[in-house]
Short mmCIF file of C-alpha atoms and ligand atoms in Angstrom, two decimals:
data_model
loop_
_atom_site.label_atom_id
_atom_site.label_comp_id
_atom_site.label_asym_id
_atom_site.label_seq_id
_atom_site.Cartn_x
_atom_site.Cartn_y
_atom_site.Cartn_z
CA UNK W 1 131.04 170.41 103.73
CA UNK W 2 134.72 169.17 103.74
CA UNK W 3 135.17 165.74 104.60
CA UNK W 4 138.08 163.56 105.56
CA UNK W 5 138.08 159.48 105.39
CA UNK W 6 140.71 157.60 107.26
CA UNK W 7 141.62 154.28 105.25
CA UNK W 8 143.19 153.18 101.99
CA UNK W 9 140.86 149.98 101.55
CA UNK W 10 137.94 148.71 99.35
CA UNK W 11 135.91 149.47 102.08
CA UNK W 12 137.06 153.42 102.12
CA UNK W 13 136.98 153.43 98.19
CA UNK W 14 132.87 152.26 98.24
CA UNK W 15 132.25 155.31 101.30
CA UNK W 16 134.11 158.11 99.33
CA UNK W 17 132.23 157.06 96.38
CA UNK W 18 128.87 156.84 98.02
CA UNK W 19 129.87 160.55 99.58
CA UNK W 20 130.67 161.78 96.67
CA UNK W 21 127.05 161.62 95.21
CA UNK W 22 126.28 163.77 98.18
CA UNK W 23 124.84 167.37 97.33
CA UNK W 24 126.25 168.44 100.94
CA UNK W 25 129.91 167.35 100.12
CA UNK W 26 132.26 169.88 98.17
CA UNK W 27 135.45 168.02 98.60
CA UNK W 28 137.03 164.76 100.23
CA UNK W 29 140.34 164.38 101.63
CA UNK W 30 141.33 160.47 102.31
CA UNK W 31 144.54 159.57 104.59
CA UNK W 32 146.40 157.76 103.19
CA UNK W 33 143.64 156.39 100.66
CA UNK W 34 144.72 154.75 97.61
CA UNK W 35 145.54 155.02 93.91
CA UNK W 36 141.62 153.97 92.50
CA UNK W 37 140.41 156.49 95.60
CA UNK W 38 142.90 159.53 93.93
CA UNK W 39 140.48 159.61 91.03
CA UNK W 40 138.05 160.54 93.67
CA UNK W 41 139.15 162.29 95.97
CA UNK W 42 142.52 164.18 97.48
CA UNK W 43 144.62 161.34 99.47
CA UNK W 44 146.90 162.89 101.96
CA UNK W 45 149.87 161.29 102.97
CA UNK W 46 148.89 160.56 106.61
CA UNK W 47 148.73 156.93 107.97
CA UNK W 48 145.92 155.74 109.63
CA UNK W 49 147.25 155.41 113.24
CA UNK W 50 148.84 158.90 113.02
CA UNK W 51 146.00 160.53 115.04
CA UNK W 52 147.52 163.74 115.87
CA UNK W 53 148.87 164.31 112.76
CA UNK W 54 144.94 163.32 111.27
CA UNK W 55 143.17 166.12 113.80
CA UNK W 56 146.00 168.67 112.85
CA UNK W 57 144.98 167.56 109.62
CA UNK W 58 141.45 168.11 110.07
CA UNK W 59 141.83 171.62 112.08
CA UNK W 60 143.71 173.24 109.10
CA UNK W 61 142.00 172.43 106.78
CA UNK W 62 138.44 173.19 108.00
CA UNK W 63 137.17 169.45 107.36
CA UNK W 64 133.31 169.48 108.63
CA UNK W 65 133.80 165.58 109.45
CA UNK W 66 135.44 163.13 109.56
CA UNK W 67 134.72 159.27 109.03
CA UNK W 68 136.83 156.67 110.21
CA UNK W 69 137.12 153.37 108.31
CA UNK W 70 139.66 150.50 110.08
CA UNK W 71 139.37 149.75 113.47
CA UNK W 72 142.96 150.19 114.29
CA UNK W 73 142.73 154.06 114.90
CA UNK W 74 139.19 153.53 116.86
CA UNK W 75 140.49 151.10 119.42
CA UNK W 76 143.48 153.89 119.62
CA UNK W 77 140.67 156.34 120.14
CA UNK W 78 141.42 158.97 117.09
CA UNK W 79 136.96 159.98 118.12
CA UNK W 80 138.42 161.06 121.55
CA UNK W 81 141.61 162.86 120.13
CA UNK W 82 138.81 164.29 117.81
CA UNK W 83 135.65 165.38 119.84
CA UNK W 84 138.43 167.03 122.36
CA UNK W 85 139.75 169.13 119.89
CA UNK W 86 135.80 170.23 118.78
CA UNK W 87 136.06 168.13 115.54
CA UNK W 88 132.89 166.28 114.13
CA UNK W 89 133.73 162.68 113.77
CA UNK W 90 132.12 159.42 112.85
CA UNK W 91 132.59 156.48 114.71
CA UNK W 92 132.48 155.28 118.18
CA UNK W 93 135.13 155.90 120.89
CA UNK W 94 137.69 154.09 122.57
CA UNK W 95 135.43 152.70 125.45
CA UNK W 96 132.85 151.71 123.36
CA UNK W 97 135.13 150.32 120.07
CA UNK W 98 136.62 147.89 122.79
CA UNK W 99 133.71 146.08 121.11
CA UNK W 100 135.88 145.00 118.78
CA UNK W 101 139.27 145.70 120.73
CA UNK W 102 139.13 143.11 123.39
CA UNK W 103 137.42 139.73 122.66
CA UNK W 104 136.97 138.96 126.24
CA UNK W 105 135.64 142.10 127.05
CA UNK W 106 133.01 141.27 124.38
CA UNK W 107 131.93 138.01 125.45
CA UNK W 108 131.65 138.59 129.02
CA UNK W 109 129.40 141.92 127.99
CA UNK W 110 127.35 139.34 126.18
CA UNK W 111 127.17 137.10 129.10
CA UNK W 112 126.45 139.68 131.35
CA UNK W 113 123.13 140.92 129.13
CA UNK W 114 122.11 137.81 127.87
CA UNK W 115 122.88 138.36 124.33
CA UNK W 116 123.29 134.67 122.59
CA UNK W 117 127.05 133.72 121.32
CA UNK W 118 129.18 130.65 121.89
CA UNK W 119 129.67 129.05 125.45
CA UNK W 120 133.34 130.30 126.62
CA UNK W 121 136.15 130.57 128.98
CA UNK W 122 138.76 133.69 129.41
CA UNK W 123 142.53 132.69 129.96
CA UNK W 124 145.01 135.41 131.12
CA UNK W 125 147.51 131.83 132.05
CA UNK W 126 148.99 129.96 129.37
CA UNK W 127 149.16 126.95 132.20
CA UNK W 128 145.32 127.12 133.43
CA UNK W 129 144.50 127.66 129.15
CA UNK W 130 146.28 123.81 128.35
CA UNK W 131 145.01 122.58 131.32
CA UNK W 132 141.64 123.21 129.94
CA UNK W 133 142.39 122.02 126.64
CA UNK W 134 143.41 118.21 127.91
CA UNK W 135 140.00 117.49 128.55
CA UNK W 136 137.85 119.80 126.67
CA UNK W 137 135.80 118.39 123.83
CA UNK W 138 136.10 119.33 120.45
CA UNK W 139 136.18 121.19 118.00
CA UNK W 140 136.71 124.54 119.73
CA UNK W 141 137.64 127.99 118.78
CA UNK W 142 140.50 129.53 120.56
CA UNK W 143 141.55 133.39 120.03
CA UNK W 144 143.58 135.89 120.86
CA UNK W 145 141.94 138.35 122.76
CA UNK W 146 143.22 141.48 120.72
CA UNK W 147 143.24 142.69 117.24
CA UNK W 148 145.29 140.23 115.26
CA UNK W 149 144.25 141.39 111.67
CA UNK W 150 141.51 139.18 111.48
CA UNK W 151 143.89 136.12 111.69
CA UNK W 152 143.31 135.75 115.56
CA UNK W 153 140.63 133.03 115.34
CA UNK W 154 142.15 128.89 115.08
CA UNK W 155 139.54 126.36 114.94
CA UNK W 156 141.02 123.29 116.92
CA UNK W 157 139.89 119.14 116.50
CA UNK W 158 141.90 117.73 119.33
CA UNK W 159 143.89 118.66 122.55
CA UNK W 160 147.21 118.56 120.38
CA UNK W 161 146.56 121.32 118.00
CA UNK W 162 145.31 123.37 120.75
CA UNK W 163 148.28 123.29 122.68
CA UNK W 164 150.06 124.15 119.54
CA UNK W 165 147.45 126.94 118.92
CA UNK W 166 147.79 128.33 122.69
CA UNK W 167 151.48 128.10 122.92
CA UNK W 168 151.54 129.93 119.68
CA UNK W 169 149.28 132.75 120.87
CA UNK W 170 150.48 132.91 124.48
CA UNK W 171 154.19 132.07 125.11
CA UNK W 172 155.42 132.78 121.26
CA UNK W 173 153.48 135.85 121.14
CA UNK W 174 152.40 135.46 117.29
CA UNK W 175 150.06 137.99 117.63
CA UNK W 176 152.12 140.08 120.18
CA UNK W 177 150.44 141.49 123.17
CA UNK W 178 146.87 140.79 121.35
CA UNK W 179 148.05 137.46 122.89
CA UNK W 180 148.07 138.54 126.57
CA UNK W 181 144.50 136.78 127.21
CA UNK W 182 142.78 133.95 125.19
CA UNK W 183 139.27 133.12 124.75
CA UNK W 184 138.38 129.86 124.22
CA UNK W 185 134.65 128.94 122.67
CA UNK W 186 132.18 126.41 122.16
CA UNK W 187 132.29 125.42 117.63
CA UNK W 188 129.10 126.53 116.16
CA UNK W 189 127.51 125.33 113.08
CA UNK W 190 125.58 126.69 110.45
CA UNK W 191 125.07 129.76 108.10
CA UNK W 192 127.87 133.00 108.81
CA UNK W 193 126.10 136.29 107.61
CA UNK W 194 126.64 139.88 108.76
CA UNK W 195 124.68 142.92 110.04
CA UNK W 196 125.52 145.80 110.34
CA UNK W 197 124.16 148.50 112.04
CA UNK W 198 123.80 152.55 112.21
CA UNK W 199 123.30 154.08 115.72
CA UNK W 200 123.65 157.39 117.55
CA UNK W 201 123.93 155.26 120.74
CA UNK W 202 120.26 155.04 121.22
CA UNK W 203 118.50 154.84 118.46
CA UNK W 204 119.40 151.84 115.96
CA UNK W 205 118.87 151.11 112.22
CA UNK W 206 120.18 147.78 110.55
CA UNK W 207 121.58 147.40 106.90
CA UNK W 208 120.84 144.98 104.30
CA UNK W 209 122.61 141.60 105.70
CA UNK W 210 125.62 140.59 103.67
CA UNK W 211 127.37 137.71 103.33
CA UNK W 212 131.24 137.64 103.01
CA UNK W 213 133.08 134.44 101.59
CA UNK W 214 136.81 134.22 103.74
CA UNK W 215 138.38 131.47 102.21
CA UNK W 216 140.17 131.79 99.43
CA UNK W 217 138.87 128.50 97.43
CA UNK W 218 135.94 128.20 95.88
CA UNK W 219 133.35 126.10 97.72
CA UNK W 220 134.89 127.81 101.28
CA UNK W 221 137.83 126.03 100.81
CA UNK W 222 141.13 126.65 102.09
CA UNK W 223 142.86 129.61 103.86
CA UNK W 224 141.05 132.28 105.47
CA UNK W 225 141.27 135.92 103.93
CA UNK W 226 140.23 138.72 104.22
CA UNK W 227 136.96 138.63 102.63
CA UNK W 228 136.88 137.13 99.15
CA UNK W 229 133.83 138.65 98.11
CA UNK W 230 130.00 139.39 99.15
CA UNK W 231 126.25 140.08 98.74
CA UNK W 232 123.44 141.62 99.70
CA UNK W 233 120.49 141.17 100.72
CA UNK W 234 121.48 137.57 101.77
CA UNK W 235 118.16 134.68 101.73
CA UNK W 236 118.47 133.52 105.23
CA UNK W 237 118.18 136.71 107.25
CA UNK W 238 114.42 137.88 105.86
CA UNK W 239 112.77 140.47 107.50
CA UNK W 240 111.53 138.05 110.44
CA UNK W 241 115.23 137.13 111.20
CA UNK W 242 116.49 141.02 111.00
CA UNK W 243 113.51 141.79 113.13
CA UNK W 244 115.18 139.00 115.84
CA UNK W 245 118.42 140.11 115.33
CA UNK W 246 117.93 144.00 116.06
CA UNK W 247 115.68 142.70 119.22
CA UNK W 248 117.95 140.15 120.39
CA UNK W 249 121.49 141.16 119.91
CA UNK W 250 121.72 144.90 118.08
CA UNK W 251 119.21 146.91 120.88
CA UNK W 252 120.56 144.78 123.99
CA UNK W 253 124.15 145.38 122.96
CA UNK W 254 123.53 149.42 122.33
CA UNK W 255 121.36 149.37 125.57
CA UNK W 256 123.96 147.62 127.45
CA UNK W 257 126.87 149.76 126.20
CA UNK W 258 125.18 152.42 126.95
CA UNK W 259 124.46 151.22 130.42
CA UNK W 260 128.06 150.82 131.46
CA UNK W 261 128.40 154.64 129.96
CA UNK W 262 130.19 152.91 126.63
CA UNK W 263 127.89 155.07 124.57
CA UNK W 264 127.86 153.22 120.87
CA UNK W 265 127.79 155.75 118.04
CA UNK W 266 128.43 155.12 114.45
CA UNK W 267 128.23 151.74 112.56
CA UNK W 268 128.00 148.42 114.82
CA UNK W 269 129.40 145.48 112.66
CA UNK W 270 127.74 141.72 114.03
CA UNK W 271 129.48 138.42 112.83
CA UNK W 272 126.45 135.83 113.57
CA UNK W 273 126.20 132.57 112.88
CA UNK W 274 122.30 131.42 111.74
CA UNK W 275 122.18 128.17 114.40
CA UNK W 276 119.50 125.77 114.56
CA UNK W 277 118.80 127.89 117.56
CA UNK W 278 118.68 131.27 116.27
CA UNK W 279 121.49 133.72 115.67
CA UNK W 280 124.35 133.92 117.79
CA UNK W 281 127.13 136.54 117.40
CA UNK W 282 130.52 135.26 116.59
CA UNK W 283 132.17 139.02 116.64
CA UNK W 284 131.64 142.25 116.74
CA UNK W 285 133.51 144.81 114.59
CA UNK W 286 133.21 148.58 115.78
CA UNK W 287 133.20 149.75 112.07
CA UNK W 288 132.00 148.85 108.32
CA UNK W 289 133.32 145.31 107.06
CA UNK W 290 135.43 144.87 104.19
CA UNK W 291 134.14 143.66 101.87
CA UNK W 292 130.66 143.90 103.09
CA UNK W 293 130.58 147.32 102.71
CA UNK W 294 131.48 147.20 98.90
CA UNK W 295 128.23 145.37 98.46
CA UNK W 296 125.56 146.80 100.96
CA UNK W 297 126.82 150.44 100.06
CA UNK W 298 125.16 150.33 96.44
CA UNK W 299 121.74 149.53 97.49
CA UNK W 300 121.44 152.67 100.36
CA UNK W 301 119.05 155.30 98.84
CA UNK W 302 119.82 157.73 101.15
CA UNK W 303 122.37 160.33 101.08
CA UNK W 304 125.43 158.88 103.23
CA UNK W 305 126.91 162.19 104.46
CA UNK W 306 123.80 163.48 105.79
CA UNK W 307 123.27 159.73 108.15
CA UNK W 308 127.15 160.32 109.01
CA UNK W 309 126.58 164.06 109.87
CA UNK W 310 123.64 163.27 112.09
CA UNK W 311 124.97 160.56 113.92
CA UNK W 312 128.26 162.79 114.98
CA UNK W 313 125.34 165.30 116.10
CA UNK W 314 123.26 162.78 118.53
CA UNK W 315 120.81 162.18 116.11
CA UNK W 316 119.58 159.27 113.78
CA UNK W 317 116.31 159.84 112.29
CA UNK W 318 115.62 156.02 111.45
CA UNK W 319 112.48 156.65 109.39
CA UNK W 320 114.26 157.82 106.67
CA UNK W 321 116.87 155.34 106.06
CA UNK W 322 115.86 153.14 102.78
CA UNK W 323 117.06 150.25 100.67
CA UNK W 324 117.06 149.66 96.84
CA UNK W 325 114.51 146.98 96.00
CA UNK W 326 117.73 144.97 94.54
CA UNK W 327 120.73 142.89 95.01
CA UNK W 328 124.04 143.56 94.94
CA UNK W 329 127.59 141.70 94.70
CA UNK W 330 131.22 142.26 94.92
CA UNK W 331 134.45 140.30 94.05
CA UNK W 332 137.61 140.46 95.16
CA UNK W 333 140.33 140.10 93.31
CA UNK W 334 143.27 139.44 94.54
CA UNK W 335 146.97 139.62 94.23
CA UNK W 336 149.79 136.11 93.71
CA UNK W 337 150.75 134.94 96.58
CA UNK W 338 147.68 136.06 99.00
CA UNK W 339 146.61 135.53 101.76
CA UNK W 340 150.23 133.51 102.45
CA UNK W 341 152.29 136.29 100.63
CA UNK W 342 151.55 139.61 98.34
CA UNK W 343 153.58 139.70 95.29
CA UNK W 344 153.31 143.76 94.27
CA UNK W 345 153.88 145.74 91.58
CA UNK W 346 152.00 143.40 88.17
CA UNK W 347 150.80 145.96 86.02
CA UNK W 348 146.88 145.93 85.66
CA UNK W 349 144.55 145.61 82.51
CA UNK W 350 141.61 146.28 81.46
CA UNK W 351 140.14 148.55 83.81
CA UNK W 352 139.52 151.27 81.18
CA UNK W 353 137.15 148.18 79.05
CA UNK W 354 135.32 147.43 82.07
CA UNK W 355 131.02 148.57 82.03
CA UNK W 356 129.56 151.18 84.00
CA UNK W 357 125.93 150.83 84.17
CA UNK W 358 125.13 149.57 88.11
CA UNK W 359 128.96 148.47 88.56
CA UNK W 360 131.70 149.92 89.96
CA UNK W 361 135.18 148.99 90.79
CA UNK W 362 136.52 149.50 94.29
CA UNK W 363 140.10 149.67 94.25
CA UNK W 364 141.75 148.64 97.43
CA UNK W 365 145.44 147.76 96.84
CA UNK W 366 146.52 149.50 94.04
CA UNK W 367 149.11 152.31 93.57
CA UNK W 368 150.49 154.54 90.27
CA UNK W 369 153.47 153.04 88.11
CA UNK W 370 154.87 155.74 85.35
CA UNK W 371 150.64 156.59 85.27
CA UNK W 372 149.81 153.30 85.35
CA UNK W 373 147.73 151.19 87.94
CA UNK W 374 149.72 148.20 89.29
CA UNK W 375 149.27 146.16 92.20
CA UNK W 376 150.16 147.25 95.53
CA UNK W 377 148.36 144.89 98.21
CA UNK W 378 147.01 141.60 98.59
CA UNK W 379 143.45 142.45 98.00
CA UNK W 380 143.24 144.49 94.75
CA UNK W 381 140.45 145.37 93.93
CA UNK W 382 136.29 144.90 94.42
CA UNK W 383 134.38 144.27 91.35
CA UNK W 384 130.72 145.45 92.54
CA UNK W 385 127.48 145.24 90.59
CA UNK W 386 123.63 145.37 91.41
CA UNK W 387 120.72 143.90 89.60
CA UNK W 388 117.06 142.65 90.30
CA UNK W 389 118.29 139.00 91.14
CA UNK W 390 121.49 137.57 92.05
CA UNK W 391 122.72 136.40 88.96
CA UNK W 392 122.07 139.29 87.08
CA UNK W 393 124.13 141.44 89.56
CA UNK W 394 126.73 138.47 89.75
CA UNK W 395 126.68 137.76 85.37
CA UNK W 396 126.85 141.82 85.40
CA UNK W 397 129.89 142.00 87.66
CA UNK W 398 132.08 138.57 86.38
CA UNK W 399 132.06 139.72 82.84
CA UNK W 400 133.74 142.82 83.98
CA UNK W 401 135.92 140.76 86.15
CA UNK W 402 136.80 139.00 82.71
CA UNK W 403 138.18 141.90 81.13
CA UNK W 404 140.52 142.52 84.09
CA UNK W 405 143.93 141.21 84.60
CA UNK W 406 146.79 141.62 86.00
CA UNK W 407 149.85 138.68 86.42
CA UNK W 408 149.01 136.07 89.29
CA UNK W 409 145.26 137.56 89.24
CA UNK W 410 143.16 134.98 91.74
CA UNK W 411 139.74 135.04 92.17
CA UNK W 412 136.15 133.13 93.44
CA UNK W 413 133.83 132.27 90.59
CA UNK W 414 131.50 131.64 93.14
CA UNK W 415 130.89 134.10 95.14
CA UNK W 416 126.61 134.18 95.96
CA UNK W 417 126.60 130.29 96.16
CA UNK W 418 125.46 129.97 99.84
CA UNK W 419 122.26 132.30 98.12
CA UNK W 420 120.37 129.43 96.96
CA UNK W 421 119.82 131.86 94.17
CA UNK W 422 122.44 130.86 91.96
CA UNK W 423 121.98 127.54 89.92
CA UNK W 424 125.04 127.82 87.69
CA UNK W 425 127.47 129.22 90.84
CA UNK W 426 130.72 128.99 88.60
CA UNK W 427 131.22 131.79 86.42
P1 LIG P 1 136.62 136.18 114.67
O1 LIG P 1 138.08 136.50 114.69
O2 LIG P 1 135.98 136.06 115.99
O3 LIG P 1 135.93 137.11 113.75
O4 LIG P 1 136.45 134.80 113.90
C1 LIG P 1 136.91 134.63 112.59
C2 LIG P 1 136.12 133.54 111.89
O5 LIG P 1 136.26 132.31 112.59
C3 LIG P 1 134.63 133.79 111.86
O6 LIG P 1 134.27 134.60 110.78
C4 LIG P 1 134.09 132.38 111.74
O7 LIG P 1 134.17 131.94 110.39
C5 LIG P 1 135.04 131.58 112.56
N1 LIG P 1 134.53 131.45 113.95
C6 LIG P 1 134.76 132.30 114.97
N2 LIG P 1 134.15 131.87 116.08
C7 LIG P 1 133.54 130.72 115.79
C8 LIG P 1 132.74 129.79 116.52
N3 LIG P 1 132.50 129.94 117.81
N4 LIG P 1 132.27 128.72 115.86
C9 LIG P 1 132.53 128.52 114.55
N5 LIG P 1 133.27 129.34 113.79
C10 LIG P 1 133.78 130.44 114.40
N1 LIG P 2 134.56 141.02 106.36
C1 LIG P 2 135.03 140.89 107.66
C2 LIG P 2 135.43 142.13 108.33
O1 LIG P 2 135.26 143.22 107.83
O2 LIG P 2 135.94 142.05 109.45
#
């Protein structure tokens, strides 16, 4: 089978490399992909909201399926542009992805069935929105109800940074139109993980949690990123806590899509926050998270293109899904300058030195200078490893981390802390 992934990421880089160790895959195209993905696979030059030019794409070339990575394209709904021109594709469609599309849609569909997340209002009025604010009480979380890059979300302490925040979002329009409606939620406390899920819309298998670490200082300090790095499995969700997640938030939410004929296929990504009263979803993403994926990826036993293939066709056979006995990191590194800014083009070293045994490197922005790999976005690349404990798979991926650099490098040396597993979390 041909296959084509949509995405030039970290995240796209771990999938084609997991699909590559498929027996059922003879070759993989990736739009637009990325310089460490070229080694892989055949990037085409298409970008990733181009989703005509994708199924032409697709058509011509006889690609068997296709798997989406970002969300942008899925909100667009490139698995409707798809199924209606009889191509197999992975992912959900645009009804369902507004999952991820709209927050407000998401919060009232968790009101509505009951599934636990923050207490919160929907604002389509800037006027009735700082009203509210006056005499809320605080902290609160106010976001834009669209896709703002994952920068959408502003923690607020008092009624004058939320007016700032809400003037910001809905008269200045930072976010553009993702800035049309605001949510505002109750501040909860305690321990972020995420879970991610595969379904064919009825039938539901959850991954190893993960844990990602968005700020980029050490101890969760400073701005928020991307994703800095993350594990897998993480401590706090054990199999009791998976068992309440899947019953309390991942089945209702499939069921409930499904119910308002959203049918869910693909891989359902849950934000949750571990309160003192059980889990509560913060988001939902209607696709793999970056750089989750870069960690969870490594520990699947199973082959990847056959769970894709049978989840385009209606059918997840959940019995066979299993997970390596193991643990598994990832670190980012990332370019000068980021998040604020992305200095490109520093020349990188070292990759050529780096160990192979249960590691890999997962580019994500890089591109080819005269042959050579240089920067080419603000996160660079994913340094993954897996071992029996935590530190091993952490010692196992920093010292290849060590022999990498490239001008400006930046990078956490403590990515795992929040384990418990770690004693000496520096590295
Ligand atoms: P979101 O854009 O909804 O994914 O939120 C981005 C980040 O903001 C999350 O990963 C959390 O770290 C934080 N966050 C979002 N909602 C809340 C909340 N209700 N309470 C505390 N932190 C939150
Ligand atoms: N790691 C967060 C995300 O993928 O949205």
């Amino acid at each position: 089978m041909k296959i084509l992934v949509v995405g030039k990421g970290g995240r796209e880089h771990a999938l084609v490399w997991k699909l590559s160790q498929s027996k059922r895959v003879d070759k993989i195209y990736v739009a637009p992909g990325n310089a460490g993905i070229s080694r892989l696979a055949e990037v085409v030059n298409i970008e990733v909201d181009q989703l005509d030019a994708l199924a032409d794409f697709a058509e011509k070339n006889k690609i068997g399926l296709t798997v989406v990575g970002p969300e942008l394209p899925l909100t667009m709904g490139i698995v409707d542009v798809f199924e209606e021109r009889g191509l197999k594709i992975f992912g959900p469609n645009k009804e369902a992805a507004e999952i991820e599309g709209s927050k407000s849609f998401a919060k009232n569909f968790m009101h509505k069935y009951h599934i636990p997340t923050a207490r919160f209002k929907v604002f389509e009025n800037h006027f009735e929105a700082l009203d509210f604010v006056q005499s809320a009480s605080y902290p609160l979380v106010i976001k834009a109800d669209g896709l703002a890059a994952g920068k959408g979300a502003v923690v607020v302490n008092n009624p004058r940074e939320a007016k700032i925040t809400v003037e910001n979002i809905m008269v200045d329009r930072v976010f553009g139109e993702a800035g049309s409606k605001l949510v505002i939620e109750e501040f909860l406390t305690g321990e972020e993980v995420t879970v991610m899920a595969f379904t064919d819309g009825e039938r539901i298998i959850p991954m190893v949690s993960a844990q990602d670490h968005k700020r980029i200082g050490e101890g969760d300090t400073g701005l928020n990123t991307g994703g800095m790095g993350a594990y897998a499995p993480t401590t706090i969700v054990a199999e009791r806590m998976l068992k309440q997640i899947t019953e309390e938030i991942l089945e209702p939410t499939i069921r409930g899509l499904a119910e308002q004929g959203r049918v869910y296929t693909g891989v359902l990504y849950t934000g949750l926050m571990i309160t003192e009263r059980g889990p509560k979803v913060l988001e939902y993403n209607c696709r793999f998270g970056d750089p989750e994926t870069q960690a969870v990826l490594p520990l699947l036993e199973n082959d990847l293109a056959q769970i894709f293939s049978d989840i385009a066709d209606g059918y997840l056979n959940v019995d066979e899904i299993t997970w390596k006995d193991a643990y598994s990191v990832c670190v980012v590194l990332a370019a000068k300058g980021y998040p604020v800014s992305t200095e490109k083009g520093a020349q990188i070293e070292g990759l050529d030195k780096c160990q192979n045994d249960d590691c890999a490197i997962f580019h994500a922005g890089t591109a080819f200078s005269d042959g050579k790999y240089v920067v080419n976005g603000g996160r660079v690349l994913g340094v993954a490893a897996t071992d029996h404990t935590v530190k091993g798979a952490l010692a196992r991926a920093y010292s290849n981390v060590k022999k990498i650099s490239f001008d400006g490098m930046q990078y956490r040396g403590d990515i795992g802390w929040r384990s418990g597993k770690v004693s000496n979390s520096y590295f």
